[in-house]
Coordinates of C-alpha atoms in Angstrom, one line a residue:
Chain A
M1 CA 0.0 0.0 0.0
T2 CA 1.3 3.5 -0.9
E3 CA 0.3 6.9 0.3
E4 CA -1.0 7.8 -3.2
V5 CA -4.8 8.0 -3.3
A6 CA -6.6 5.7 -5.7
V7 CA -10.2 6.7 -4.9
S8 CA -11.1 9.9 -3.1
L9 CA -14.7 10.5 -1.9
R10 CA -15.6 13.9 -0.5
N11 CA -19.1 14.6 0.9
V12 CA -20.6 11.9 -1.4
S13 CA -24.4 11.7 -1.0
K14 CA -27.0 9.9 -3.0
T15 CA -30.7 10.5 -3.0
F16 CA -33.2 8.6 -5.2
Y17 CA -36.6 10.1 -6.2
L18 CA -39.0 7.3 -6.8
S19 CA -42.3 8.1 -8.5
D20 CA -45.5 6.1 -8.1
Q21 CA -46.5 4.0 -11.1
T22 CA -49.9 2.8 -12.3
D23 CA -50.7 0.2 -14.9
S24 CA -53.9 1.9 -16.1
S25 CA -53.4 4.1 -19.1
F26 CA -56.4 6.2 -18.1
Q27 CA -54.9 6.7 -14.6
K28 CA -51.6 7.6 -16.2
V29 CA -53.1 10.3 -18.4
K30 CA -55.3 11.6 -15.5
S31 CA -52.4 11.9 -13.2
M32 CA -50.3 13.6 -15.8
L33 CA -52.9 16.2 -16.5
F34 CA -54.7 16.8 -13.2
Q35 CA -52.8 15.4 -10.3
K36 CA -49.5 15.9 -8.7
L37 CA -47.5 12.8 -8.7
S38 CA -46.5 11.3 -5.4
T39 CA -42.7 11.0 -5.2
K40 CA -40.7 9.3 -2.5
K41 CA -37.4 10.7 -1.5
L42 CA -34.9 8.0 -0.5
E43 CA -31.7 9.3 1.0
V44 CA -29.4 6.3 0.6
F45 CA -26.3 7.9 2.3
K46 CA -25.0 11.4 3.1
N47 CA -21.6 13.0 3.1
I48 CA -19.4 10.0 2.8
T49 CA -15.8 11.1 3.0
V50 CA -12.8 8.7 2.7
D51 CA -9.5 8.4 0.8
I52 CA -8.7 4.9 -0.4
K53 CA -5.0 4.4 -1.0
K54 CA -3.3 2.6 -3.9
G55 CA -2.9 -1.0 -3.0
E56 CA -5.4 -0.9 -0.2
F57 CA -8.0 -3.6 0.4
F58 CA -11.0 -1.6 1.5
G59 CA -14.2 -3.3 2.7
V60 CA -17.8 -2.0 2.6
V61 CA -20.5 -3.6 4.7
G62 CA -24.0 -2.7 5.6
R63 CA -27.5 -4.2 5.5
N64 CA -29.4 -4.9 2.3
G65 CA -30.4 -1.6 0.8
S66 CA -27.9 0.4 2.8
G67 CA -26.3 1.7 -0.5
K68 CA -23.2 -0.5 -0.8
S69 CA -23.7 -1.4 -4.5
T70 CA -24.9 2.2 -5.1
L71 CA -21.6 3.5 -3.7
L72 CA -19.7 1.3 -6.2
K73 CA -21.8 2.5 -9.1
L74 CA -21.0 6.1 -8.0
I75 CA -17.3 5.3 -8.0
M76 CA -17.7 3.7 -11.4
E77 CA -19.4 6.9 -12.6
S78 CA -22.3 5.0 -14.0
M79 CA -24.7 7.0 -11.8
N80 CA -24.9 10.6 -10.7
S81 CA -24.1 11.5 -7.1
D82 CA -25.9 14.4 -5.4
P83 CA -24.7 18.0 -6.0
G84 CA -21.7 18.8 -3.9
S85 CA -20.3 15.3 -4.0
I86 CA -16.7 14.9 -5.3
I87 CA -15.5 11.6 -6.5
E88 CA -12.0 11.3 -7.9
T89 CA -10.4 8.0 -9.2
N90 CA -6.9 7.4 -10.2
G91 CA -6.7 4.4 -12.5
K92 CA -8.7 2.0 -14.6
L93 CA -11.7 0.6 -12.8
I94 CA -13.6 -2.7 -13.2
R95 CA -16.6 -3.8 -11.2
L96 CA -16.7 -7.5 -10.5
A97 CA -20.3 -8.7 -10.0
L98 CA -22.0 -11.9 -11.1
G99 CA -22.7 -11.6 -14.8
L100 CA -20.1 -8.9 -15.2
G101 CA -20.1 -7.0 -18.5
F102 CA -21.3 -10.0 -20.5
D103 CA -23.8 -10.1 -23.3
V104 CA -25.4 -13.4 -22.8
N105 CA -26.2 -13.8 -26.5
L106 CA -22.5 -13.6 -27.4
T107 CA -19.9 -16.4 -27.2
A108 CA -17.2 -16.4 -24.6
R109 CA -14.7 -15.5 -27.4
D110 CA -16.7 -12.4 -28.4
N111 CA -17.3 -11.4 -24.8
I112 CA -13.6 -11.7 -24.0
Y113 CA -12.6 -9.5 -27.0
L114 CA -15.3 -7.0 -26.2
N115 CA -14.5 -6.7 -22.5
G116 CA -10.8 -6.7 -23.2
T117 CA -11.0 -3.8 -25.6
I118 CA -13.2 -1.8 -23.2
L119 CA -10.8 -2.5 -20.4
G120 CA -8.0 -0.9 -22.3
M121 CA -6.3 -3.9 -23.8
S122 CA -5.3 -3.9 -27.5
M123 CA -6.6 -6.7 -29.8
Q124 CA -3.0 -8.0 -29.9
Q125 CA -2.7 -8.2 -26.1
I126 CA -6.1 -10.0 -25.9
G127 CA -5.0 -12.5 -28.6
E128 CA -1.8 -13.2 -26.7
K129 CA -3.6 -13.8 -23.4
F130 CA -6.6 -15.5 -24.9
D131 CA -5.5 -19.2 -24.5
E132 CA -4.4 -18.6 -20.9
L133 CA -7.6 -16.9 -20.1
I134 CA -9.8 -19.6 -21.4
E135 CA -7.7 -22.3 -19.8
F136 CA -7.9 -20.5 -16.5
A137 CA -11.7 -20.4 -16.7
Q138 CA -11.7 -24.1 -17.7
L139 CA -13.9 -23.3 -20.7
E140 CA -11.8 -24.8 -23.5
E141 CA -14.7 -26.8 -24.9
F142 CA -17.2 -24.0 -24.7
V143 CA -15.3 -21.1 -26.1
D144 CA -17.7 -20.6 -29.1
T145 CA -20.9 -21.3 -27.1
P146 CA -23.2 -18.3 -26.3
I147 CA -22.9 -17.7 -22.6
K148 CA -26.6 -17.8 -22.1
F149 CA -26.1 -21.6 -22.1
Y150 CA -23.5 -21.4 -19.4
S151 CA -24.2 -22.2 -15.8
S152 CA -23.7 -19.4 -13.3
G153 CA -20.5 -21.0 -12.2
M154 CA -19.1 -21.0 -15.7
R155 CA -20.1 -17.3 -16.1
S156 CA -18.4 -16.4 -12.8
R157 CA -15.2 -18.3 -13.8
L158 CA -15.1 -16.4 -17.1
A159 CA -15.7 -13.1 -15.4
F160 CA -13.0 -13.8 -12.9
S161 CA -10.6 -14.9 -15.5
V162 CA -11.2 -11.7 -17.6
A163 CA -10.8 -9.5 -14.6
V164 CA -7.6 -11.2 -13.5
H165 CA -6.0 -11.0 -16.9
A166 CA -7.2 -7.4 -17.5
D167 CA -5.0 -4.5 -16.6
A168 CA -7.4 -2.7 -14.3
D169 CA -6.0 -0.8 -11.4
I170 CA -9.0 -0.6 -9.1
F171 CA -11.3 -3.6 -8.5
L172 CA -14.8 -3.0 -7.2
I173 CA -15.9 -6.4 -6.1
D174 CA -19.6 -6.7 -5.4
E175 CA -20.7 -9.9 -3.7
F176 CA -18.7 -11.8 -6.3
F177 CA -17.0 -14.7 -4.5
G178 CA -20.1 -16.6 -3.5
G179 CA -20.6 -18.0 -7.0
V180 CA -17.2 -18.5 -8.4
G181 CA -17.5 -22.2 -9.5
D182 CA -16.7 -25.4 -7.8
E183 CA -14.3 -26.0 -4.8
A184 CA -11.3 -26.7 -7.1
F185 CA -11.9 -23.5 -9.0
K186 CA -12.5 -21.5 -5.8
A187 CA -9.2 -22.7 -4.4
K188 CA -7.4 -21.8 -7.7
S189 CA -9.1 -18.4 -7.9
K190 CA -8.4 -17.7 -4.3
A191 CA -4.7 -18.3 -4.9
V192 CA -4.6 -16.2 -8.0
F193 CA -6.6 -13.5 -6.3
E194 CA -4.1 -13.3 -3.4
E195 CA -1.1 -13.6 -5.7
R196 CA -2.0 -11.2 -8.6
I197 CA -4.7 -8.9 -7.3
I198 CA -4.3 -8.3 -3.6
Q199 CA -0.6 -7.7 -3.9
N200 CA -0.7 -5.1 -6.6
K201 CA -4.2 -3.6 -6.9
T202 CA -6.6 -1.4 -5.1
I203 CA -9.7 -3.4 -4.0
I204 CA -13.0 -2.2 -2.7
L205 CA -15.0 -5.2 -1.6
V206 CA -18.7 -5.2 -0.9
S207 CA -19.6 -8.4 0.9
H208 CA -21.9 -10.0 3.4
S209 CA -19.2 -12.5 4.1
L210 CA -17.8 -11.0 7.3
E211 CA -15.1 -13.7 7.3
L212 CA -13.8 -12.5 4.0
I213 CA -13.9 -8.9 5.2
V214 CA -12.0 -9.5 8.5
K215 CA -9.4 -11.7 6.8
N216 CA -8.5 -9.4 3.9
C217 CA -9.4 -5.8 4.5
D218 CA -7.0 -3.1 5.7
R219 CA -9.9 -0.9 6.6
V220 CA -13.7 -1.2 6.6
M221 CA -16.5 1.2 6.1
V222 CA -19.9 0.4 7.7
I223 CA -22.8 2.2 6.1
K224 CA -25.4 2.7 8.9
D225 CA -28.4 5.0 8.7
G226 CA -27.0 6.6 5.6
V227 CA -23.7 7.5 7.3
G228 CA -20.3 5.9 6.4
H229 CA -18.3 4.9 9.5
V230 CA -14.7 4.0 8.6
F231 CA -12.7 1.6 10.9
N232 CA -9.0 1.0 10.8
N233 CA -9.6 -2.4 12.6
P234 CA -12.0 -4.7 10.6
A235 CA -12.9 -6.6 13.7
N236 CA -14.3 -3.4 15.3
A237 CA -16.2 -2.7 12.1
I238 CA -17.9 -6.0 12.2
Q239 CA -18.9 -5.5 15.8
F240 CA -20.4 -2.2 14.9
H241 CA -22.1 -3.7 11.9
K242 CA -24.0 -6.2 14.0
K243 CA -26.0 -3.4 15.6
S244 CA -29.4 -2.5 14.2
F245 CA -29.8 -0.5 11.0
G246 CA -32.4 1.7 9.4
R247 CA -32.9 4.5 7.0
K248 CA -35.1 7.5 6.5
V249 CA -37.8 7.6 3.9
T250 CA -39.6 10.9 3.5
E251 CA -42.6 11.3 1.3
I252 CA -42.8 14.6 -0.5
N253 CA -45.0 16.0 -3.2
A254 CA -43.4 16.5 -6.6
K255 CA -43.8 20.0 -7.9
Chain B
M1 CA -4.8 -25.8 -26.4
I2 CA -7.4 -23.4 -27.8
K3 CA -6.0 -21.4 -30.7
S4 CA -6.6 -17.7 -30.6
K5 CA -8.8 -17.1 -33.6
I6 CA -8.5 -13.4 -34.1
G7 CA -9.4 -13.5 -37.8
D8 CA -9.8 -9.7 -37.7
L9 CA -7.9 -8.9 -40.9
Y10 CA -9.5 -5.4 -41.0
L11 CA -7.4 -4.5 -38.0
K12 CA -4.5 -4.1 -40.3
Y13 CA -6.3 -1.1 -41.8
I14 CA -7.1 0.6 -38.5
P15 CA -4.4 2.8 -36.9
N16 CA -2.9 1.3 -33.8
N17 CA -5.2 3.1 -31.4
Q18 CA -6.9 1.4 -28.5
R19 CA -10.0 3.5 -28.7
L20 CA -10.5 2.9 -32.4
E21 CA -10.1 -0.8 -31.8
R22 CA -12.7 -0.7 -29.1
I23 CA -15.2 1.2 -31.2
W24 CA -14.6 -1.2 -34.1
K25 CA -15.0 -4.3 -31.9
L26 CA -18.2 -3.0 -30.4
A27 CA -19.6 -2.2 -33.9
Q28 CA -18.5 -5.6 -35.3
V29 CA -20.1 -7.5 -32.4
D30 CA -23.3 -5.4 -32.6
F31 CA -23.6 -6.2 -36.3
K32 CA -22.7 -9.8 -36.0
K33 CA -25.4 -10.2 -33.3
R34 CA -28.1 -9.5 -35.7
Y35 CA -27.4 -12.8 -37.5
Y36 CA -25.9 -14.7 -34.6
N37 CA -28.4 -17.6 -34.3
D38 CA -29.3 -17.8 -38.0
K39 CA -28.1 -20.8 -40.0
F40 CA -27.1 -18.7 -43.0
G41 CA -25.6 -15.9 -40.9
M42 CA -24.7 -12.8 -42.7
L43 CA -25.9 -14.1 -46.0
W44 CA -29.2 -12.6 -44.9
A45 CA -27.6 -9.2 -45.0
I46 CA -27.4 -9.4 -48.7
V47 CA -30.4 -11.6 -49.4
N48 CA -32.8 -9.2 -47.6
P49 CA -32.1 -6.1 -49.7
I50 CA -32.0 -8.0 -53.0
S51 CA -35.3 -9.7 -52.2
Q52 CA -36.7 -6.2 -51.3
M53 CA -35.6 -4.8 -54.6
L54 CA -37.1 -7.8 -56.5
I55 CA -40.4 -7.1 -54.7
Y56 CA -40.3 -3.4 -55.8
F57 CA -39.4 -4.5 -59.3
V58 CA -42.5 -6.8 -59.5
V59 CA -44.8 -4.2 -57.9
F60 CA -43.7 -1.1 -59.7
T61 CA -42.7 -2.4 -63.1
K62 CA -45.3 -5.1 -63.6
L63 CA -48.3 -3.8 -61.5
F64 CA -47.9 -0.1 -61.8
N65 CA -45.9 0.2 -65.0
R66 CA -43.2 2.4 -63.5
G67 CA -40.2 0.8 -65.1
E68 CA -39.0 4.0 -66.7
D69 CA -35.6 5.8 -66.0
N70 CA -34.3 3.2 -63.5
F71 CA -37.3 3.9 -61.2
I72 CA -36.4 0.8 -59.0
L73 CA -32.9 2.1 -58.4
F74 CA -34.3 5.6 -57.8
L75 CA -36.7 4.2 -55.3
F76 CA -34.3 1.9 -53.6
S77 CA -31.6 4.5 -53.2
G78 CA -34.1 6.7 -51.2
I79 CA -35.5 3.8 -49.2
I80 CA -32.1 2.5 -48.0
M81 CA -31.1 6.0 -46.7
W82 CA -34.4 6.5 -44.9
M83 CA -34.6 2.9 -43.5
G84 CA -31.0 3.3 -42.3
F85 CA -32.0 6.5 -40.5
T86 CA -35.1 5.0 -38.8
E87 CA -33.1 2.0 -37.7
A88 CA -30.2 4.1 -36.4
S89 CA -32.5 6.5 -34.4
N90 CA -34.8 3.7 -33.0
R91 CA -32.0 1.4 -31.9
G92 CA -29.9 4.3 -30.8
S93 CA -32.6 5.5 -28.5
H94 CA -32.2 2.4 -26.2
L95 CA -28.5 1.9 -26.7
L96 CA -27.6 2.5 -23.1
K97 CA -30.3 0.1 -22.0
Q98 CA -28.9 -2.6 -24.3
K99 CA -25.4 -2.0 -23.2
R100 CA -26.2 -1.6 -19.5
Y101 CA -24.1 -4.7 -18.8
L102 CA -21.1 -2.8 -20.0
V103 CA -21.7 0.7 -18.7
E104 CA -22.4 -0.5 -15.1
N105 CA -19.3 -2.7 -14.9
I106 CA -16.5 -1.2 -16.8
Q107 CA -15.3 2.4 -16.9
F108 CA -15.0 3.9 -20.4
D109 CA -16.3 6.7 -22.5
W110 CA -20.0 5.9 -23.2
M111 CA -19.8 8.0 -26.4
D112 CA -17.9 5.1 -27.9
L113 CA -21.2 3.1 -27.8
N114 CA -22.8 5.7 -30.0
Y115 CA -20.0 5.7 -32.5
S116 CA -19.9 2.0 -32.7
H117 CA -23.7 1.9 -33.1
I118 CA -23.6 4.1 -36.2
I119 CA -20.7 2.2 -37.6
S120 CA -22.7 -1.0 -37.1
I121 CA -25.7 0.6 -39.0
L122 CA -23.3 1.6 -41.7
M123 CA -22.1 -2.0 -42.0
G124 CA -25.7 -3.0 -42.7
L125 CA -26.1 -0.1 -45.1
S126 CA -23.0 -1.3 -47.0
F127 CA -24.8 -4.6 -47.7
N128 CA -27.7 -2.6 -49.0
F129 CA -25.4 -0.7 -51.3
L130 CA -23.8 -3.9 -52.4
A131 CA -27.3 -5.1 -53.4
Y132 CA -27.9 -1.8 -55.1
C133 CA -24.7 -2.2 -57.1
L134 CA -25.6 -5.7 -58.2
I135 CA -29.0 -4.5 -59.4
S136 CA -27.3 -1.5 -61.1
I137 CA -25.4 -4.0 -63.3
F138 CA -28.7 -5.4 -64.4
Y139 CA -30.0 -2.0 -65.2
K140 CA -26.7 -0.9 -66.8
N141 CA -26.6 2.1 -64.5
T142 CA -23.4 3.9 -63.9
F143 CA -22.7 6.1 -60.9
G144 CA -23.8 9.7 -61.1
E145 CA -21.6 12.7 -62.0
Y146 CA -21.1 13.6 -58.4
W147 CA -20.2 10.2 -57.0
Y148 CA -17.1 11.7 -55.3
L149 CA -19.3 13.7 -53.0
F150 CA -21.1 10.6 -51.7
P151 CA -18.8 10.3 -48.6
F152 CA -19.9 13.8 -47.5
V153 CA -23.6 13.0 -48.1
L154 CA -23.1 9.8 -46.0
L155 CA -21.3 11.8 -43.3
T156 CA -24.3 14.2 -43.1
W157 CA -26.6 11.1 -42.9
A158 CA -24.5 9.6 -40.2
M159 CA -24.4 12.8 -38.1
V160 CA -28.2 13.3 -38.3
S161 CA -29.0 9.6 -37.6
L162 CA -26.6 9.4 -34.7
S163 CA -27.8 12.7 -33.2
C164 CA -31.5 11.8 -33.5
G165 CA -30.9 8.4 -31.8
M166 CA -29.0 10.1 -28.9
L167 CA -31.6 12.9 -28.5
L168 CA -34.5 10.4 -28.7
G169 CA -32.8 8.3 -26.0
L170 CA -32.6 11.3 -23.7
V171 CA -36.2 12.2 -24.3
R172 CA -37.3 8.6 -23.7
S173 CA -35.6 8.6 -20.3
I174 CA -38.1 11.3 -19.3
F175 CA -41.1 10.3 -21.4
D176 CA -41.0 6.8 -22.7
D177 CA -43.9 7.3 -25.0
A178 CA -41.7 9.5 -27.1
I179 CA -40.8 6.4 -29.2
H180 CA -44.4 6.2 -30.4
V181 CA -44.5 9.9 -31.3
W182 CA -41.2 9.3 -33.1
N183 CA -42.6 6.4 -35.0
I184 CA -45.5 8.6 -36.3
F185 CA -43.0 11.3 -37.2
T186 CA -40.9 8.9 -39.2
K187 CA -43.9 7.6 -41.0
L188 CA -44.6 11.2 -42.0
G189 CA -41.0 11.7 -42.9
F190 CA -41.1 8.7 -45.2
W191 CA -43.6 10.5 -47.4
G192 CA -42.1 13.9 -47.0
S193 CA -38.5 13.1 -47.9
G194 CA -38.8 12.6 -51.6
I195 CA -38.5 8.8 -51.6
F196 CA -41.2 8.3 -54.2
F197 CA -40.8 11.5 -56.2
P198 CA -37.9 13.7 -57.4
T199 CA -36.3 16.1 -54.9
S200 CA -36.7 18.9 -57.5
F201 CA -40.4 18.6 -57.0
I202 CA -40.2 19.3 -53.3
V203 CA -37.7 22.1 -53.8
E204 CA -39.9 23.8 -56.4
K205 CA -43.3 23.3 -54.7
Y206 CA -42.5 23.1 -51.0
S207 CA -39.1 24.7 -50.5
W208 CA -39.7 25.1 -46.8
L209 CA -39.9 21.3 -46.4
A210 CA -36.6 20.9 -48.2
Y211 CA -35.0 23.0 -45.5
A212 CA -37.0 21.7 -42.6
N213 CA -36.3 18.1 -43.4
P214 CA -32.6 17.3 -44.0
F215 CA -33.5 14.0 -45.7
V216 CA -34.9 15.8 -48.7
G217 CA -31.4 17.0 -49.5
I218 CA -29.7 13.8 -48.3
I219 CA -31.9 11.6 -50.5
G220 CA -31.7 13.9 -53.5
N221 CA -28.0 14.2 -53.3
T222 CA -27.6 10.4 -52.8
R223 CA -29.3 9.9 -56.1
A224 CA -27.1 12.5 -57.7
C225 CA -24.1 10.4 -56.6
L226 CA -25.5 7.0 -57.3
L227 CA -27.6 7.5 -60.4
V228 CA -26.9 9.1 -63.8
N229 CA -28.7 12.2 -64.8
N230 CA -29.7 13.5 -61.4
D231 CA -28.9 17.1 -60.2
F232 CA -26.8 17.7 -57.1
F233 CA -28.5 20.2 -54.8
F234 CA -25.4 22.2 -53.5
K235 CA -27.4 24.7 -51.5
L236 CA -29.3 21.9 -49.7
F237 CA -26.0 20.0 -49.3
F238 CA -24.3 22.8 -47.3
W239 CA -27.5 23.5 -45.4
D240 CA -27.9 19.9 -44.4
L241 CA -24.2 19.6 -43.4
A242 CA -24.5 22.7 -41.2
F243 CA -27.8 21.4 -39.7
A244 CA -26.2 18.0 -39.0
L245 CA -23.2 19.6 -37.4
I246 CA -25.3 21.7 -35.0
L247 CA -27.6 18.7 -34.2
Y248 CA -24.5 16.6 -33.5
I249 CA -22.9 19.1 -31.2
T250 CA -26.2 19.6 -29.3
A251 CA -26.7 15.8 -29.0
V252 CA -23.2 15.1 -27.8
T253 CA -23.3 18.0 -25.2
L254 CA -26.7 16.8 -23.9
F255 CA -25.5 13.1 -23.9
Y256 CA -22.5 13.9 -21.7
K257 CA -24.6 16.0 -19.4
Y258 CA -27.6 13.6 -19.0
S259 CA -26.4 10.1 -19.9
K260 CA -25.9 9.0 -16.2
T261 CA -29.4 10.2 -15.4
M262 CA -30.6 8.1 -18.3
V263 CA -28.9 5.0 -17.0
E264 CA -30.3 5.6 -13.5
K265 CA -33.8 5.6 -14.9
L266 CA -33.4 2.4 -16.9

């Protein structure tokens, strides 16, 4: 781990505005013309401030719906944060989630080339790593099969293999390790994960697996009641996490 | 061992630039996907336009006796430009939804999706032009006097089509019904773009329409490039190019500003 910052979050907040929906066409037109729509304001979290350093293994825990995955999406810049939030990243990011970046109608070959080029690899580099990548994922016989026919384990293996071989600097791992194939592959991926990724990369791990968090993380953030609490000792974070959670939902009228 | 089957010979012709490779790969996969599960694959890309032209041939030359002056080529050249536009705008409007699996998991410039989308549509269009050329041989048609201006006409077409897709996508994220309004609009445009009659007719009778609808000029000038004895409308050409450029700048600016909001609402 270095002192250089990989991800910087300053006063990061996220609020969703959820409108009511009706299936009736008549009701839809009526509400559009004559009624004010009822909108729910959902404050997911407020003013999260933290610097994640290069090479750091940073864990994020919280109850379902606490905003862990939303935070990763904000860091990925695939979602807008609230005004006043500042998110800075230093390096190429990839989010590892089940079904990562794959078009299920395409073959593994096409998905590898597609993901590889988007991750910043040249076609030549992908060509050079292709065999290794497929062998690692144990998909030699299914390389030209559309991945919609793959089991979830096969998909996870492919996703993990692409991520390991890609030159991303920051890994956002979202509940990924639960489904990475059979025991043999889990052992292999764990070894590769520890060897190639933990040693060199910045990792932000979202997981319900407290064991994984305690074992690997340098620091942990617990999102509770929309506030991010950062702990230098993962064990303390887990203790804090076990307390009760909640969040505030306010109903407002849309103008 | 699995052999790496790159097979991408075209890459030799693309400058060694990672972004260009990415755009090309996205476009290639997008185009390939249209025929992915078909037994005859991309053969359909050429069979479809040829069969379409044969149907026009039977309908217009045998039933309506409109076989004069390469009428089938005249008609087909207009239709492929218009159909390409409607396909580009409709599919472009839900591009981020289709590619959500990429935008949510990998960090890259989302504008590349739009560029690859229009290249993929151009790939389809090239098969239509191939069919057009094959039928041209049958009609002994040679290209028009202004054939060398065709890349610029195509560029105008691409900018208008790309921009309309992006803008429609933005509008749809607020008001999903916009796609139905757009479909009505494109049906009107089909009859108001000079597909069935000469551009000169619109320019003379309804000059306002020629300036309000860029496809009047685009289709007229496509014919001037692809068919003999057709006038090139220079004034419309420059007007359309300027229109396309302004539309493109507006669409790109709005896309960068609101694309994240769009993804959030998907």
